[in-house]
CSV table of C-alpha atoms in Angstrom, one decimal:
chain,number,residue,atom,x,y,z
K,1,UNK,CA,-23.6,25.9,10.8
K,2,UNK,CA,-22.6,22.3,10.0
K,3,UNK,CA,-22.1,20.8,6.7
K,4,UNK,CA,-25.2,18.7,7.8
K,5,UNK,CA,-27.5,21.2,8.4
K,6,UNK,CA,-26.7,22.9,5.1
K,7,UNK,CA,-27.1,19.4,3.6
K,8,UNK,CA,-30.6,18.9,4.8
K,9,UNK,CA,-31.8,22.5,4.0
K,10,UNK,CA,-30.4,22.2,0.4
K,11,UNK,CA,-31.6,18.6,-0.2
K,12,UNK,CA,-34.9,18.4,1.6
K,13,UNK,CA,-38.1,20.1,1.6
K,14,UNK,CA,-39.6,21.6,4.7
K,15,UNK,CA,-42.5,18.9,4.8
K,16,UNK,CA,-40.0,15.9,4.5
K,17,UNK,CA,-37.9,16.7,7.6
K,18,UNK,CA,-38.2,14.5,10.2
K,19,UNK,CA,-38.6,15.7,13.9
K,20,UNK,CA,-34.8,15.3,14.6
K,21,UNK,CA,-33.9,17.2,11.4
K,22,UNK,CA,-36.4,20.0,12.4
K,23,UNK,CA,-34.7,20.1,15.7
K,24,UNK,CA,-31.3,20.4,14.0
K,25,UNK,CA,-32.2,23.5,11.9
K,26,UNK,CA,-34.7,25.1,14.2
K,27,UNK,CA,-32.0,27.6,15.2
K,28,UNK,CA,-31.6,28.8,11.8
K,29,UNK,CA,-35.1,28.3,10.1
K,30,UNK,CA,-38.0,27.8,12.6
K,31,UNK,CA,-40.8,28.1,9.9
K,32,UNK,CA,-41.1,27.0,6.5
K,33,UNK,CA,-40.5,30.7,5.1
K,34,UNK,CA,-37.3,30.8,7.0
K,35,UNK,CA,-36.4,27.3,5.7
K,36,UNK,CA,-37.0,28.3,2.1
K,37,UNK,CA,-35.2,31.4,2.2
K,38,UNK,CA,-32.0,29.7,3.7
K,39,UNK,CA,-32.4,27.2,0.8
K,40,UNK,CA,-32.8,29.8,-1.5
K,41,UNK,CA,-29.7,31.8,-0.5
K,42,UNK,CA,-27.4,28.5,-0.4
K,43,UNK,CA,-28.6,27.7,-3.6
K,44,UNK,CA,-27.9,31.1,-5.1
K,45,UNK,CA,-24.7,31.4,-3.4
K,46,UNK,CA,-23.5,27.6,-4.8
K,47,UNK,CA,-24.4,28.7,-8.2
K,48,UNK,CA,-22.4,32.0,-8.0
K,49,UNK,CA,-19.4,29.8,-6.5
K,50,UNK,CA,-19.4,27.4,-9.2
K,51,UNK,CA,-19.6,30.1,-12.0
K,52,UNK,CA,-17.0,32.2,-10.3
K,53,UNK,CA,-14.6,30.2,-9.4
K,54,UNK,CA,-11.5,31.1,-11.6
K,55,UNK,CA,-8.8,29.1,-13.0
K,56,UNK,CA,-5.4,30.4,-12.4
K,57,UNK,CA,-3.4,31.4,-15.5
K,58,UNK,CA,-0.8,29.0,-16.8
K,59,UNK,CA,1.8,31.7,-16.6
K,60,UNK,CA,1.7,31.6,-12.6
K,61,UNK,CA,2.5,27.9,-12.6
K,62,UNK,CA,5.3,28.2,-15.1
K,63,UNK,CA,6.9,31.0,-13.2
K,64,UNK,CA,6.4,28.9,-9.8
K,65,UNK,CA,8.3,25.8,-12.0
K,66,UNK,CA,10.9,28.2,-12.7
K,67,UNK,CA,11.4,29.1,-9.2
K,68,UNK,CA,11.1,25.6,-7.9
K,69,UNK,CA,13.8,24.4,-10.7
K,70,UNK,CA,16.0,27.4,-9.3
K,71,UNK,CA,15.6,26.6,-5.8
K,72,UNK,CA,16.0,22.9,-5.6
K,73,UNK,CA,18.4,22.1,-8.6
K,74,UNK,CA,20.9,24.4,-6.6
K,75,UNK,CA,20.6,22.4,-3.8
K,76,UNK,CA,20.9,19.1,-5.8
K,77,UNK,CA,23.9,20.4,-7.5
K,78,UNK,CA,25.6,21.4,-4.2
K,79,UNK,CA,25.2,18.0,-3.0
K,80,UNK,CA,26.5,16.2,-6.2
K,81,UNK,CA,29.3,18.4,-6.1
K,82,UNK,CA,30.1,17.6,-2.6
K,83,UNK,CA,30.2,13.8,-3.6
K,84,UNK,CA,32.1,14.2,-6.7
K,85,UNK,CA,34.5,16.3,-5.1
K,86,UNK,CA,35.3,13.6,-2.5
K,87,UNK,CA,34.9,10.8,-4.9
K,88,UNK,CA,37.4,12.1,-7.8
K,89,UNK,CA,39.6,15.0,-6.1
K,90,UNK,CA,41.6,16.4,-9.1
K,91,UNK,CA,44.6,17.2,-7.0
K,92,UNK,CA,45.3,13.5,-6.1
K,93,UNK,CA,47.1,10.9,-8.2
K,94,UNK,CA,44.9,8.6,-10.2
K,95,UNK,CA,45.2,5.6,-7.7
K,96,UNK,CA,44.9,7.8,-4.8
K,97,UNK,CA,41.2,9.0,-5.7
K,98,UNK,CA,38.6,7.3,-3.5
K,99,UNK,CA,36.5,6.2,-6.5
K,100,UNK,CA,39.4,4.3,-8.1
K,101,UNK,CA,40.1,2.7,-4.6
K,102,UNK,CA,36.5,1.8,-3.7
K,103,UNK,CA,36.1,0.0,-7.3
K,104,UNK,CA,39.4,-1.7,-6.9
K,105,UNK,CA,38.4,-3.1,-3.6
K,106,UNK,CA,34.9,-4.0,-4.7
K,107,UNK,CA,36.3,-5.8,-8.0
K,108,UNK,CA,38.8,-7.9,-5.5
K,109,UNK,CA,36.0,-9.0,-3.0
K,110,UNK,CA,33.7,-10.1,-6.0
K,111,UNK,CA,36.6,-12.0,-7.7
K,112,UNK,CA,37.5,-13.5,-4.3
K,113,UNK,CA,33.8,-14.6,-3.5
K,114,UNK,CA,33.3,-15.9,-7.0
K,115,UNK,CA,36.5,-18.0,-7.5
K,116,UNK,CA,37.9,-18.9,-4.3
K,117,UNK,CA,36.2,-21.9,-2.7
K,118,UNK,CA,35.8,-21.3,1.1
K,119,UNK,CA,33.9,-24.5,2.1
K,120,UNK,CA,36.3,-27.3,2.4
K,121,UNK,CA,33.7,-29.8,2.2
K,122,UNK,CA,34.1,-32.0,-0.9
K,123,UNK,CA,31.4,-30.9,-3.7
K,124,UNK,CA,31.4,-34.8,-5.1
K,125,UNK,CA,28.5,-36.7,-5.6
K,126,UNK,CA,27.9,-39.0,-2.5
K,127,UNK,CA,28.3,-42.9,-3.3
K,128,UNK,CA,26.2,-44.8,-0.9
K,129,UNK,CA,26.6,-48.1,-2.7
K,130,UNK,CA,28.5,-50.4,-0.4
K,131,UNK,CA,31.5,-52.2,-1.5
K,132,UNK,CA,31.6,-55.8,-1.9
K,133,UNK,CA,34.0,-56.0,0.9
K,134,UNK,CA,31.6,-54.0,3.2
K,135,UNK,CA,28.8,-55.9,2.3
K,136,UNK,CA,30.5,-59.4,2.9
K,137,UNK,CA,31.3,-57.9,6.5
K,138,UNK,CA,27.7,-57.0,7.2
K,139,UNK,CA,26.5,-60.3,6.3
K,140,UNK,CA,29.2,-62.1,8.3
K,141,UNK,CA,28.1,-59.8,11.3
K,142,UNK,CA,24.6,-60.8,11.0
K,143,UNK,CA,25.2,-64.4,10.9
K,144,UNK,CA,27.3,-64.2,14.1
K,145,UNK,CA,24.4,-62.3,15.7
K,146,UNK,CA,21.7,-64.9,14.5
K,147,UNK,CA,24.1,-67.7,15.6
K,148,UNK,CA,24.5,-66.4,19.2
K,149,UNK,CA,20.8,-65.9,19.6
K,150,UNK,CA,20.2,-69.5,18.5
K,151,UNK,CA,22.7,-70.9,20.8
K,152,UNK,CA,20.9,-69.3,24.0
K,153,UNK,CA,19.3,-72.0,26.3
K,154,UNK,CA,16.2,-70.2,27.1
K,155,UNK,CA,14.1,-68.9,24.0
K,156,UNK,CA,13.4,-65.3,24.4
K,157,UNK,CA,10.3,-64.1,23.3
K,158,UNK,CA,10.7,-62.1,20.2
K,159,UNK,CA,8.2,-59.3,19.7
K,160,UNK,CA,9.5,-59.0,16.0
K,161,UNK,CA,7.6,-61.0,13.6
K,162,UNK,CA,10.8,-62.2,12.0
K,163,UNK,CA,11.9,-64.7,14.7
K,164,UNK,CA,10.0,-67.4,13.6
K,165,UNK,CA,10.9,-66.9,10.1
K,166,UNK,CA,14.7,-66.6,11.0
K,167,UNK,CA,14.3,-70.2,12.5
K,168,UNK,CA,12.5,-71.3,9.6
K,169,UNK,CA,15.2,-70.0,7.4
K,170,UNK,CA,18.1,-71.8,9.6
K,171,UNK,CA,16.3,-75.0,9.4
K,172,UNK,CA,15.9,-74.7,5.6
K,173,UNK,CA,19.5,-74.0,5.0
K,174,UNK,CA,20.5,-76.8,7.6
K,175,UNK,CA,18.6,-79.1,5.4
K,176,UNK,CA,20.4,-77.6,2.4
K,177,UNK,CA,23.8,-78.2,3.4
K,178,UNK,CA,25.1,-76.1,6.1
K,179,UNK,CA,26.7,-72.8,7.0
K,180,UNK,CA,29.3,-72.7,4.2
K,181,UNK,CA,26.5,-72.7,1.8
K,182,UNK,CA,24.7,-70.2,3.8
K,183,UNK,CA,27.6,-67.6,3.4
K,184,UNK,CA,27.6,-68.4,-0.4
K,185,UNK,CA,24.0,-67.7,-0.5
K,186,UNK,CA,24.4,-64.4,1.4
K,187,UNK,CA,27.4,-63.3,-1.0
K,188,UNK,CA,24.8,-63.6,-3.8
K,189,UNK,CA,22.3,-61.2,-2.6
K,190,UNK,CA,21.6,-59.0,-5.1
K,191,UNK,CA,21.9,-55.3,-3.8
K,192,UNK,CA,19.7,-54.0,-6.6
K,193,UNK,CA,16.8,-55.6,-5.2
K,194,UNK,CA,17.0,-53.7,-2.0
K,195,UNK,CA,17.8,-50.6,-3.7
K,196,UNK,CA,15.0,-50.5,-6.3
K,197,UNK,CA,12.3,-51.7,-4.1
K,198,UNK,CA,10.0,-48.8,-2.9
K,199,UNK,CA,6.7,-50.6,-2.6
K,200,UNK,CA,7.7,-52.9,0.0
K,201,UNK,CA,9.0,-52.3,3.6
K,202,UNK,CA,12.8,-53.0,3.2
K,203,UNK,CA,13.1,-54.3,6.7
K,204,UNK,CA,10.5,-56.9,6.0
K,205,UNK,CA,12.4,-58.2,3.0
K,206,UNK,CA,15.7,-58.4,4.6
K,207,UNK,CA,15.1,-61.6,6.0
K,208,UNK,CA,14.2,-63.0,2.5
K,209,UNK,CA,17.2,-61.3,1.0
K,210,UNK,CA,19.6,-63.1,3.0
K,211,UNK,CA,18.6,-66.7,1.7
K,212,UNK,CA,16.5,-65.4,-1.7
K,213,UNK,CA,16.8,-63.7,-4.8
K,214,UNK,CA,14.1,-61.0,-5.0
K,215,UNK,CA,13.6,-58.5,-7.8
K,216,UNK,CA,10.9,-56.2,-7.7
K,217,UNK,CA,9.9,-54.4,-10.9
K,218,UNK,CA,7.2,-51.9,-10.9
K,219,UNK,CA,4.7,-51.4,-13.8
K,220,UNK,CA,3.8,-48.0,-15.4
K,221,UNK,CA,1.4,-47.6,-12.5
K,222,UNK,CA,3.8,-47.7,-9.7
K,223,UNK,CA,1.5,-46.7,-7.0
K,224,UNK,CA,-1.3,-49.3,-7.8
K,225,UNK,CA,0.4,-52.4,-8.9
K,226,UNK,CA,3.7,-54.1,-8.6
K,227,UNK,CA,5.5,-57.5,-9.8
K,228,UNK,CA,7.9,-59.3,-7.6
K,229,UNK,CA,9.9,-62.2,-8.2
K,230,UNK,CA,11.1,-64.6,-5.5
K,231,UNK,CA,13.6,-67.1,-6.5
K,232,UNK,CA,16.5,-69.1,-5.2
K,233,UNK,CA,20.0,-69.0,-6.3
K,234,UNK,CA,19.4,-72.2,-8.6
K,235,UNK,CA,16.8,-70.3,-10.7
K,236,UNK,CA,13.7,-71.5,-9.2
K,237,UNK,CA,11.3,-68.4,-8.7
K,238,UNK,CA,7.9,-67.3,-7.8
K,239,UNK,CA,6.3,-64.6,-9.5
K,240,UNK,CA,3.3,-62.8,-8.3
K,241,UNK,CA,1.5,-59.7,-9.0
K,242,UNK,CA,0.5,-57.6,-6.0
K,243,UNK,CA,-1.3,-54.2,-5.6
K,244,UNK,CA,0.4,-51.8,-3.3
K,245,UNK,CA,-1.8,-52.6,-0.3
K,246,UNK,CA,-0.9,-56.2,-0.6
K,247,UNK,CA,2.7,-55.4,-1.1
K,248,UNK,CA,3.0,-53.6,2.2
K,249,UNK,CA,1.5,-56.6,3.9
K,250,UNK,CA,3.6,-59.3,1.7
K,251,UNK,CA,6.5,-60.3,3.6
K,252,UNK,CA,5.1,-61.4,7.0
K,253,UNK,CA,2.3,-63.3,5.2
K,254,UNK,CA,4.0,-64.7,2.4
K,255,UNK,CA,7.0,-65.9,4.2
K,256,UNK,CA,5.7,-69.4,5.2
K,257,UNK,CA,4.2,-69.8,1.9
K,258,UNK,CA,7.4,-69.3,0.2
K,259,UNK,CA,9.4,-71.2,2.7
K,260,UNK,CA,7.1,-74.1,2.0
K,261,UNK,CA,7.6,-73.9,-1.8
K,262,UNK,CA,11.2,-73.4,-1.6
K,263,UNK,CA,11.9,-76.3,0.7
K,264,UNK,CA,10.0,-78.5,-1.4
K,265,UNK,CA,12.0,-77.6,-4.3
K,266,UNK,CA,15.3,-78.1,-2.4
G,1,UNK,CA,8.5,-0.9,-8.4
G,2,UNK,CA,5.1,0.1,-7.5
G,3,UNK,CA,5.9,-0.6,-3.9
G,4,UNK,CA,8.1,2.5,-3.4
G,5,UNK,CA,6.2,4.8,-5.5
G,6,UNK,CA,4.5,7.5,-3.7
G,7,UNK,CA,0.7,7.8,-4.8
G,8,UNK,CA,0.5,11.9,-4.8
G,9,UNK,CA,-3.2,11.9,-5.5
G,10,UNK,CA,-4.0,10.0,-2.1
G,11,UNK,CA,-1.3,11.5,-0.3
G,12,UNK,CA,-2.1,14.0,2.5
G,13,UNK,CA,-1.3,17.9,2.3
G,14,UNK,CA,0.8,17.5,5.1
G,15,UNK,CA,2.8,14.8,3.6
G,16,UNK,CA,2.9,16.6,0.4
G,17,UNK,CA,4.6,19.5,2.3
G,18,UNK,CA,7.4,17.2,3.7
G,19,UNK,CA,8.2,15.7,0.0
G,20,UNK,CA,8.2,19.4,-1.4
G,21,UNK,CA,10.7,20.4,1.4
G,22,UNK,CA,12.9,17.6,0.1
G,23,UNK,CA,12.6,19.1,-3.5
G,24,UNK,CA,10.1,16.7,-4.7
G,25,UNK,CA,8.5,18.7,-7.7
G,26,UNK,CA,5.5,16.2,-8.0
G,27,UNK,CA,4.4,17.1,-4.7
G,28,UNK,CA,4.7,20.4,-5.5
G,29,UNK,CA,2.3,20.3,-8.5
G,30,UNK,CA,-0.3,18.2,-6.5
G,31,UNK,CA,-0.5,20.7,-3.7
G,32,UNK,CA,-0.8,23.5,-6.6
G,33,UNK,CA,-3.5,21.7,-8.5
G,34,UNK,CA,-5.4,21.0,-5.1
G,35,UNK,CA,-5.3,24.6,-3.8
G,36,UNK,CA,-4.4,27.1,-6.6
G,37,UNK,CA,-7.8,27.8,-7.9
G,38,UNK,CA,-9.3,27.8,-4.4
G,39,UNK,CA,-6.6,30.5,-3.2
G,40,UNK,CA,-7.3,32.5,-6.2
G,41,UNK,CA,-10.8,32.6,-5.4
G,42,UNK,CA,-10.4,33.3,-2.0
G,43,UNK,CA,-8.0,36.2,-2.9
G,44,UNK,CA,-10.3,37.8,-5.4
G,45,UNK,CA,-13.2,37.8,-3.5
G,46,UNK,CA,-11.4,39.5,-0.6
G,47,UNK,CA,-9.7,41.9,-2.9
G,48,UNK,CA,-12.7,43.1,-4.7
G,49,UNK,CA,-12.5,40.4,-7.7
G,50,UNK,CA,-9.5,41.5,-8.7
G,51,UNK,CA,-8.4,38.4,-10.7
G,52,UNK,CA,-5.0,39.8,-11.5
G,53,UNK,CA,-4.2,40.5,-8.0
G,54,UNK,CA,-5.5,37.3,-6.8
G,55,UNK,CA,-3.1,35.4,-9.2
G,56,UNK,CA,-0.3,37.5,-8.0
G,57,UNK,CA,-1.2,36.4,-4.4
G,58,UNK,CA,-1.4,32.7,-5.3
G,59,UNK,CA,2.0,33.1,-6.8
G,60,UNK,CA,3.4,34.8,-3.9
G,61,UNK,CA,1.9,32.0,-1.4
G,62,UNK,CA,3.3,29.3,-3.4
G,63,UNK,CA,6.6,30.8,-3.8
G,64,UNK,CA,6.7,31.2,-0.1
G,65,UNK,CA,6.3,27.3,0.1
G,66,UNK,CA,8.9,27.0,-2.4
G,67,UNK,CA,11.5,29.2,-1.0
G,68,UNK,CA,10.8,28.3,2.8
G,69,UNK,CA,8.8,25.2,3.4
G,70,UNK,CA,9.8,25.1,6.7
G,71,UNK,CA,7.6,27.7,7.6
G,72,UNK,CA,4.9,25.3,7.6
G,73,UNK,CA,4.2,23.6,11.0
G,74,UNK,CA,3.7,19.8,10.2
G,75,UNK,CA,1.7,19.4,13.2
G,76,UNK,CA,-0.9,21.6,12.0
G,77,UNK,CA,-3.2,21.2,9.1
G,78,UNK,CA,-2.1,22.4,5.8
G,79,UNK,CA,-5.4,23.8,4.8
G,80,UNK,CA,-6.0,25.6,7.6
G,81,UNK,CA,-2.2,27.0,7.7
G,82,UNK,CA,-2.5,28.1,4.0
G,83,UNK,CA,-5.8,29.7,4.3
G,84,UNK,CA,-4.7,31.4,7.6
G,85,UNK,CA,-1.4,32.8,5.5
G,86,UNK,CA,-3.7,33.8,2.8
G,87,UNK,CA,-6.0,35.5,5.3
G,88,UNK,CA,-3.1,37.5,6.7
G,89,UNK,CA,-1.7,38.5,3.1
G,90,UNK,CA,-5.3,40.2,2.7
G,91,UNK,CA,-5.0,41.6,5.7
G,92,UNK,CA,-1.5,43.4,4.9
G,93,UNK,CA,-2.8,44.3,1.8
G,94,UNK,CA,-5.7,46.0,3.3
G,95,UNK,CA,-3.3,47.8,5.5
G,96,UNK,CA,-0.8,48.7,2.8
G,97,UNK,CA,-3.2,50.6,0.5
G,98,UNK,CA,-6.9,51.9,0.9
G,99,UNK,CA,-9.1,49.2,-0.5
G,100,UNK,CA,-10.3,50.6,-3.7
G,101,UNK,CA,-12.7,48.4,-5.7
G,102,UNK,CA,-11.7,47.9,-9.4
G,103,UNK,CA,-15.5,48.4,-10.6
G,104,UNK,CA,-18.0,50.8,-9.2
G,105,UNK,CA,-20.1,48.0,-7.8
G,106,UNK,CA,-17.4,46.1,-6.5
G,107,UNK,CA,-17.5,43.2,-9.2
G,108,UNK,CA,-15.0,43.1,-11.8
G,109,UNK,CA,-16.7,43.2,-15.1
G,110,UNK,CA,-14.1,41.1,-16.9
G,111,UNK,CA,-14.6,37.9,-15.5
G,112,UNK,CA,-16.7,35.3,-16.9
G,113,UNK,CA,-19.8,34.0,-15.8
G,114,UNK,CA,-20.7,30.8,-17.3
G,115,UNK,CA,-24.2,30.7,-17.0
G,116,UNK,CA,-25.0,31.1,-20.6
G,117,UNK,CA,-27.6,28.4,-20.6
G,118,UNK,CA,-29.9,30.9,-18.4
G,119,UNK,CA,-32.3,33.1,-19.9
G,120,UNK,CA,-31.9,36.8,-20.3
G,121,UNK,CA,-34.4,37.4,-17.1
G,122,UNK,CA,-32.6,34.8,-15.2
G,123,UNK,CA,-29.1,36.3,-16.1
G,124,UNK,CA,-30.3,39.6,-15.0
G,125,UNK,CA,-32.0,38.2,-11.8
G,126,UNK,CA,-28.6,36.3,-10.8
G,127,UNK,CA,-26.6,39.6,-11.5
G,128,UNK,CA,-29.1,41.4,-9.5
G,129,UNK,CA,-28.5,38.9,-6.9
G,130,UNK,CA,-24.8,39.0,-6.8
G,131,UNK,CA,-24.7,42.5,-6.7
G,132,UNK,CA,-27.0,42.2,-3.5
G,133,UNK,CA,-25.1,39.6,-1.9
G,134,UNK,CA,-21.7,41.5,-2.6
G,135,UNK,CA,-23.6,44.6,-1.0
G,136,UNK,CA,-24.9,42.6,2.0
G,137,UNK,CA,-21.4,41.3,2.5
G,138,UNK,CA,-20.1,44.7,2.4
G,139,UNK,CA,-22.3,45.9,4.7
G,140,UNK,CA,-21.3,43.3,7.3
G,141,UNK,CA,-18.5,43.3,9.9
G,142,UNK,CA,-15.2,42.1,8.6
G,143,UNK,CA,-15.4,39.3,11.1
G,144,UNK,CA,-18.9,38.1,10.2
G,145,UNK,CA,-17.9,38.7,6.4
G,146,UNK,CA,-14.9,36.4,6.7
G,147,UNK,CA,-16.8,33.6,8.3
G,148,UNK,CA,-19.2,33.7,5.3
G,149,UNK,CA,-16.4,33.9,2.9
G,150,UNK,CA,-14.6,30.7,4.3
G,151,UNK,CA,-17.7,28.8,4.9
G,152,UNK,CA,-19.8,29.4,1.9
G,153,UNK,CA,-17.2,30.3,-0.8
G,154,UNK,CA,-14.3,28.4,0.5
G,155,UNK,CA,-16.3,25.3,2.0
G,156,UNK,CA,-13.9,25.2,5.3
G,157,UNK,CA,-15.5,23.4,8.3
G,158,UNK,CA,-16.4,25.2,11.5
G,159,UNK,CA,-13.2,23.8,13.0
G,160,UNK,CA,-11.2,24.8,9.9
G,161,UNK,CA,-12.5,28.5,10.5
G,162,UNK,CA,-11.8,28.7,14.0
G,163,UNK,CA,-8.0,27.6,13.3
G,164,UNK,CA,-7.7,30.0,10.4
G,165,UNK,CA,-9.2,33.0,12.0
G,166,UNK,CA,-7.7,31.9,15.5
G,167,UNK,CA,-10.8,31.7,17.5
G,168,UNK,CA,-13.1,29.2,19.1
G,169,UNK,CA,-15.4,26.9,17.4
G,170,UNK,CA,-18.4,28.6,19.4
G,171,UNK,CA,-17.7,31.9,18.0
G,172,UNK,CA,-17.5,30.9,14.6
G,173,UNK,CA,-20.8,29.1,15.0
G,174,UNK,CA,-22.6,32.4,16.4
G,175,UNK,CA,-20.8,34.7,13.8
G,176,UNK,CA,-22.0,32.0,10.9
G,177,UNK,CA,-25.7,32.0,12.5
G,178,UNK,CA,-25.7,35.7,12.7
G,179,UNK,CA,-24.4,36.4,9.2
G,180,UNK,CA,-26.6,33.5,7.8
G,181,UNK,CA,-29.8,35.5,9.3
G,182,UNK,CA,-28.6,38.6,7.7
G,183,UNK,CA,-28.2,37.6,4.4
G,184,UNK,CA,-31.4,35.6,4.1
G,185,UNK,CA,-33.2,38.7,5.3
G,186,UNK,CA,-31.4,41.0,3.0
G,187,UNK,CA,-31.7,38.6,-0.1
G,188,UNK,CA,-35.5,37.8,0.8
G,189,UNK,CA,-36.6,40.0,-2.1
G,190,UNK,CA,-34.9,37.8,-4.6
G,191,UNK,CA,-36.6,34.6,-3.7
G,192,UNK,CA,-39.5,33.9,-6.2
G,193,UNK,CA,-41.1,31.4,-4.1
G,194,UNK,CA,-41.7,33.9,-1.3
G,195,UNK,CA,-42.7,36.6,-3.5
G,196,UNK,CA,-45.4,34.7,-5.0
G,197,UNK,CA,-46.6,33.9,-1.6
G,198,UNK,CA,-46.7,37.2,-1.0
């Protein structure tokens, strides 16, 4: 008799049984009388079981606990003893005892790892700012490159937007007084401008930097608004406030306007 | 910390036995809590309600577990294994001595029956029913009696009974069927509903 049949008999009344349940219990109880009789027996047995089920005396558990401790503490003792005898042999000299040796080795390893620098890499702060000499060299190189491009007989179509601006710059500088002054201007380029500017594209501004002094300063709402000043080395400047979106598109758009202003000034 | 702590309440009996074999006291406590009372009841019923003897047997069976945990075959179910050991212990006991009941009617007069909320007539009715039940079980073959004990008093499943008794499921079912029918018939007179109808 499965638990299922037993549950059906215990929990249901005969008229509540479904056809499936009747089929299940058919073997044990065909009629209602048989069903009721089985229910009665099961209920009584359940009651007896609940009433009779004993609780084992605590003394039994105490005795078993003692036996358990005796059995397993001996095993543990043997294990500890073996390990201790290996680590601390009484017959050996102090320095020859494995525990002392292990401790010494571990201490040495910790000291070496902690205090000896293994990496040959210099742990100094990196200075990525260029020296004046390097900057001068870089600017000279750029001017040389531009002059080579200008002397080409056939104008090569440049995909970069700067190409027309380059020419405008050259013209503007030629009018101002020639290559010697260009170099002077280039040497006056402020490094701070380029380093601090995070809102506009540096590559787009590089062109202006060659000939103009640009300073950018962001207000408290950096992401939304920025102010920039573009000026020449003689103190003439143009100051505008722009949003971030405008700043990104600033250089290519504003160059002609700026050149016009600055050319007129010079 | 919690990651490595064993939840003994949720651990299976078989795993608890493994821990016990390694000297885990809490595993032993949990196993004891799960089985001590049931085994004691099993022994008591098998040994004519001799509570003292039942407790002695519980002590013996757990002492075996402590001293020789390797006796347990981890591939088997602990429950069926422990009940088969208990069953064998009872059989050995039967062999050792002629079975003597501690009381004239086979029931120990000293054990408590906590049915104090019942009326005197109900109590008497229950006592009579218990006597009749004990009598019916005594009348049965040992094999039928064992099946009834394990199924109704120890709540073992058919499969578990089959494992404990080392017989197949079908045999357990047929024995249980026969024993249940016999019990129902012999205890019919105690059913007030049927008597009224009659």
